[in-house]
């Protein structure tokens, strides 16, 4: 499980949460303002965690092998995103 207070890790640049079945992503993930890489592959995610759209420094986002039916248009706010 991801701790609810993960947002306190302000200087975190890379977070690998891949291969977690039934992962619950706390809203505080949106507070990781320095995060550049986020791996959420193989998590059985059914909905896109919208708080990810606040990660302005995010360059790489891996959402492969999930059950997402859509990605919100707010993902366009991630101007630094290079790989999805």
CSV table of N, CA and C in Angstrom, one decimal:
chain,number,residue,atom,x,y,z
A,1,UNK,N,0.8,-1.2,0.0
A,1,UNK,CA,0.0,0.0,0.0
A,1,UNK,C,0.9,1.2,0.0
A,2,UNK,N,0.4,2.3,-0.6
A,2,UNK,CA,1.1,3.5,-0.7
A,2,UNK,C,0.6,4.3,0.5
A,3,UNK,N,1.6,4.8,1.4
A,3,UNK,CA,1.2,5.6,2.5
A,3,UNK,C,0.4,6.9,2.2
A,4,UNK,N,-0.6,7.3,2.9
A,4,UNK,CA,-1.4,8.4,2.6
A,4,UNK,C,-0.6,9.7,2.7
A,5,UNK,N,0.5,9.7,3.4
A,5,UNK,CA,1.4,10.9,3.6
A,5,UNK,C,2.5,10.9,2.6
A,6,UNK,N,2.4,10.2,1.5
A,6,UNK,CA,3.5,10.2,0.5
A,6,UNK,C,3.8,11.6,0.0
A,7,UNK,N,2.8,12.5,0.0
A,7,UNK,CA,3.0,13.8,-0.5
A,7,UNK,C,4.1,14.6,0.2
A,8,UNK,N,4.5,14.1,1.4
A,8,UNK,CA,5.5,14.8,2.2
A,8,UNK,C,6.9,14.6,1.6
A,9,UNK,N,7.1,13.7,0.7
A,9,UNK,CA,8.4,13.4,0.1
A,9,UNK,C,8.6,14.4,-1.1
A,10,UNK,N,8.7,15.6,-0.8
A,10,UNK,CA,8.7,16.7,-1.7
A,10,UNK,C,9.8,16.6,-2.8
A,11,UNK,N,10.9,16.0,-2.5
A,11,UNK,CA,12.0,16.0,-3.5
A,11,UNK,C,12.1,14.7,-4.3
A,12,UNK,N,11.1,13.8,-4.1
A,12,UNK,CA,11.1,12.5,-4.8
A,12,UNK,C,11.0,12.7,-6.3
A,13,UNK,N,11.9,12.1,-7.0
A,13,UNK,CA,11.9,12.2,-8.5
A,13,UNK,C,11.4,11.0,-9.2
A,14,UNK,N,11.5,9.8,-8.6
A,14,UNK,CA,11.1,8.6,-9.3
A,14,UNK,C,10.4,7.7,-8.3
A,15,UNK,N,9.2,7.2,-8.8
A,15,UNK,CA,8.4,6.4,-8.0
A,15,UNK,C,7.9,5.2,-8.8
A,16,UNK,N,8.3,4.0,-8.3
A,16,UNK,CA,7.9,2.7,-9.0
A,16,UNK,C,6.9,2.0,-8.2
A,17,UNK,N,5.6,2.1,-8.6
A,17,UNK,CA,4.5,1.4,-8.0
A,17,UNK,C,4.0,0.3,-8.9
A,18,UNK,N,4.8,-0.1,-9.8
A,18,UNK,CA,4.4,-1.2,-10.8
A,18,UNK,C,4.2,-2.5,-10.1
A,19,UNK,N,3.4,-3.4,-10.7
A,19,UNK,CA,3.2,-4.8,-10.3
A,19,UNK,C,2.6,-4.9,-8.9
A,20,UNK,N,1.7,-3.9,-8.6
A,20,UNK,CA,0.9,-4.0,-7.3
A,20,UNK,C,-0.5,-4.3,-7.7
A,21,UNK,N,-1.0,-5.4,-7.3
A,21,UNK,CA,-2.4,-5.7,-7.6
A,21,UNK,C,-3.3,-5.0,-6.6
A,22,UNK,N,-4.3,-4.3,-7.1
A,22,UNK,CA,-5.3,-3.6,-6.3
A,22,UNK,C,-4.6,-2.4,-5.6
A,23,UNK,N,-3.8,-1.7,-6.3
A,23,UNK,CA,-3.2,-0.5,-5.8
A,23,UNK,C,-4.2,0.6,-5.5
A,24,UNK,N,-4.1,1.2,-4.4
A,24,UNK,CA,-4.9,2.4,-4.0
A,24,UNK,C,-3.9,3.6,-4.0
A,25,UNK,N,-4.2,4.5,-4.9
A,25,UNK,CA,-3.3,5.7,-5.0
A,25,UNK,C,-3.9,6.9,-4.2
A,26,UNK,N,-3.2,7.3,-3.2
A,26,UNK,CA,-3.8,8.4,-2.4
A,26,UNK,C,-3.7,9.8,-3.2
A,27,UNK,N,-4.6,10.7,-2.8
A,27,UNK,CA,-4.7,12.0,-3.4
A,27,UNK,C,-3.4,12.7,-3.2
A,28,UNK,N,-2.7,12.5,-2.2
A,28,UNK,CA,-1.4,13.2,-1.8
A,28,UNK,C,-0.4,12.9,-2.9
A,29,UNK,N,-0.6,12.0,-3.8
A,29,UNK,CA,0.4,11.8,-4.9
A,29,UNK,C,0.6,13.1,-5.7
A,30,UNK,N,-0.5,13.8,-5.8
A,30,UNK,CA,-0.4,15.1,-6.5
A,30,UNK,C,0.5,16.2,-5.9
A,31,UNK,N,0.9,15.9,-4.7
A,31,UNK,CA,1.8,16.9,-4.0
A,31,UNK,C,3.3,16.6,-4.3
A,32,UNK,N,3.6,15.6,-5.0
A,32,UNK,CA,5.0,15.3,-5.4
A,32,UNK,C,5.4,16.1,-6.5
A,33,UNK,N,5.6,17.4,-6.3
A,33,UNK,CA,5.9,18.4,-7.3
A,33,UNK,C,7.2,18.2,-8.1
A,34,UNK,N,8.2,17.4,-7.5
A,34,UNK,CA,9.4,17.2,-8.2
A,34,UNK,C,9.4,15.8,-9.0
A,35,UNK,N,8.4,15.1,-8.9
A,35,UNK,CA,8.3,13.8,-9.5
A,35,UNK,C,8.5,13.8,-11.0
A,36,UNK,N,9.4,13.1,-11.5
A,36,UNK,CA,9.7,13.1,-13.0
A,36,UNK,C,9.3,11.8,-13.6
A,37,UNK,N,9.3,10.7,-12.9
A,37,UNK,CA,9.0,9.3,-13.4
A,37,UNK,C,8.0,8.6,-12.5
A,38,UNK,N,6.9,8.1,-13.0
A,38,UNK,CA,5.9,7.4,-12.3
A,38,UNK,C,5.6,6.1,-13.0
A,39,UNK,N,5.8,5.0,-12.4
A,39,UNK,CA,5.5,3.7,-13.0
A,39,UNK,C,4.3,3.1,-12.3
A,40,UNK,N,3.2,2.9,-13.0
A,40,UNK,CA,2.0,2.3,-12.5
A,40,UNK,C,1.6,1.1,-13.3
A,41,UNK,N,2.5,0.5,-14.0
A,41,UNK,CA,2.2,-0.7,-14.8
A,41,UNK,C,1.7,-1.9,-14.0
A,42,UNK,N,0.9,-2.7,-14.7
A,42,UNK,CA,0.3,-3.9,-14.1
A,42,UNK,C,-0.3,-3.7,-12.7
A,43,UNK,N,-1.2,-2.8,-12.6
A,43,UNK,CA,-1.9,-2.5,-11.4
A,43,UNK,C,-3.4,-2.8,-11.4
A,44,UNK,N,-3.9,-3.2,-12.5
A,44,UNK,CA,-5.3,-3.5,-12.6
A,44,UNK,C,-6.1,-2.2,-12.3
A,45,UNK,N,-5.5,-1.1,-12.7
A,45,UNK,CA,-6.2,0.2,-12.5
A,45,UNK,C,-7.4,0.3,-13.5
A,46,UNK,N,-8.6,0.7,-13.0
A,46,UNK,CA,-9.7,0.8,-13.8
A,46,UNK,C,-10.1,2.3,-14.1
A,47,UNK,N,-9.6,3.2,-13.3
A,47,UNK,CA,-9.8,4.6,-13.5
A,47,UNK,C,-8.5,5.3,-13.3
A,48,UNK,N,-8.3,6.4,-14.1
A,48,UNK,CA,-7.1,7.2,-14.1
A,48,UNK,C,-7.1,8.0,-12.8
A,49,UNK,N,-6.0,8.0,-12.0
A,49,UNK,CA,-5.9,8.8,-10.8
A,49,UNK,C,-5.7,10.3,-11.2
A,50,UNK,N,-6.7,11.1,-11.1
A,50,UNK,CA,-6.7,12.5,-11.6
A,50,UNK,C,-5.7,13.3,-10.9
A,51,UNK,N,-5.3,13.0,-9.7
A,51,UNK,CA,-4.3,13.8,-9.0
A,51,UNK,C,-2.9,13.7,-9.7
A,52,UNK,N,-2.7,12.8,-10.6
A,52,UNK,CA,-1.5,12.7,-11.4
A,52,UNK,C,-1.4,14.0,-12.3
A,53,UNK,N,-2.5,14.5,-12.6
A,53,UNK,CA,-2.5,15.7,-13.5
A,53,UNK,C,-1.9,16.9,-12.9
A,54,UNK,N,-1.6,16.9,-11.6
A,54,UNK,CA,-0.9,18.0,-10.9
A,54,UNK,C,0.6,17.9,-10.9
A,55,UNK,N,1.1,16.8,-11.4
A,55,UNK,CA,2.6,16.6,-11.4
A,55,UNK,C,3.2,17.2,-12.6
A,56,UNK,N,3.5,18.5,-12.5
A,56,UNK,CA,3.9,19.3,-13.6
A,56,UNK,C,5.3,19.0,-14.1
A,57,UNK,N,6.2,18.3,-13.3
A,57,UNK,CA,7.5,18.0,-13.7
A,57,UNK,C,7.6,16.6,-14.3
A,58,UNK,N,6.5,15.8,-14.3
A,58,UNK,CA,6.4,14.5,-14.8
A,58,UNK,C,6.8,14.3,-16.2
A,59,UNK,N,7.8,13.5,-16.5
A,59,UNK,CA,8.3,13.3,-17.8
A,59,UNK,C,7.9,11.9,-18.3
A,60,UNK,N,7.9,10.9,-17.5
A,60,UNK,CA,7.6,9.5,-17.9
A,60,UNK,C,6.4,9.0,-17.0
A,61,UNK,N,5.4,8.5,-17.7
A,61,UNK,CA,4.3,7.9,-17.0
A,61,UNK,C,4.0,6.5,-17.6
A,62,UNK,N,4.1,5.5,-16.9
A,62,UNK,CA,3.9,4.1,-17.4
A,62,UNK,C,2.6,3.6,-16.9
A,63,UNK,N,1.6,3.5,-17.7
A,63,UNK,CA,0.3,3.0,-17.4
A,63,UNK,C,-0.1,1.7,-18.1
A,64,UNK,N,0.9,1.0,-18.6
A,64,UNK,CA,0.7,-0.2,-19.4
A,64,UNK,C,0.1,-1.3,-18.6
A,65,UNK,N,-0.6,-2.2,-19.2
A,65,UNK,CA,-1.2,-3.4,-18.7
A,65,UNK,C,-2.1,-3.0,-17.4
A,66,UNK,N,-3.0,-2.1,-17.7
A,66,UNK,CA,-4.0,-1.8,-16.7
A,66,UNK,C,-5.4,-1.9,-17.4
A,67,UNK,N,-6.5,-1.6,-16.7
A,67,UNK,CA,-7.8,-1.8,-17.3
A,67,UNK,C,-8.5,-0.4,-17.5
A,68,UNK,N,-7.7,0.6,-17.8
A,68,UNK,CA,-8.2,2.0,-18.0
A,68,UNK,C,-9.0,2.0,-19.3
A,69,UNK,N,-10.2,2.6,-19.2
A,69,UNK,CA,-11.0,2.8,-20.3
A,69,UNK,C,-10.8,4.2,-21.0
A,70,UNK,N,-10.2,5.1,-20.2
A,70,UNK,CA,-10.0,6.4,-20.7
A,70,UNK,C,-8.9,7.2,-19.9
A,71,UNK,N,-8.4,8.2,-20.5
A,71,UNK,CA,-7.4,9.1,-19.8
A,71,UNK,C,-8.0,10.5,-19.9
A,72,UNK,N,-8.1,11.2,-18.8
A,72,UNK,CA,-8.8,12.5,-18.8
A,72,UNK,C,-8.0,13.5,-19.7
A,73,UNK,N,-8.8,14.5,-20.2
A,73,UNK,CA,-8.1,15.5,-21.0
A,73,UNK,C,-7.2,16.4,-20.2
A,74,UNK,N,-7.3,16.4,-18.9
A,74,UNK,CA,-6.4,17.2,-18.1
A,74,UNK,C,-5.0,16.7,-18.1
A,75,UNK,N,-4.7,15.5,-18.7
A,75,UNK,CA,-3.4,15.0,-18.9
A,75,UNK,C,-2.6,16.0,-19.7
A,76,UNK,N,-3.3,16.8,-20.5
A,76,UNK,CA,-2.6,17.8,-21.3
A,76,UNK,C,-1.9,18.9,-20.5
A,77,UNK,N,-2.2,19.0,-19.2
A,77,UNK,CA,-1.6,19.9,-18.3
A,77,UNK,C,-0.1,19.5,-18.0
A,78,UNK,N,0.2,18.2,-18.3
A,78,UNK,CA,1.5,17.7,-18.0
A,78,UNK,C,2.5,18.1,-19.2
A,79,UNK,N,2.9,19.3,-19.2
A,79,UNK,CA,3.7,19.9,-20.3
A,79,UNK,C,5.0,19.2,-20.4
A,80,UNK,N,5.6,18.7,-19.3
A,80,UNK,CA,6.9,18.1,-19.4
A,80,UNK,C,6.9,16.6,-19.8
A,81,UNK,N,5.6,16.1,-19.9
A,81,UNK,CA,5.5,14.6,-20.2
A,81,UNK,C,6.1,14.3,-21.6
A,82,UNK,N,7.0,13.4,-21.6
A,82,UNK,CA,7.6,12.9,-22.9
A,82,UNK,C,7.2,11.5,-23.3
A,83,UNK,N,7.0,10.7,-22.3
A,83,UNK,CA,6.6,9.3,-22.5
A,83,UNK,C,5.4,8.9,-21.7
A,84,UNK,N,4.4,8.3,-22.5
A,84,UNK,CA,3.2,7.9,-21.8
A,84,UNK,C,3.0,6.4,-22.3
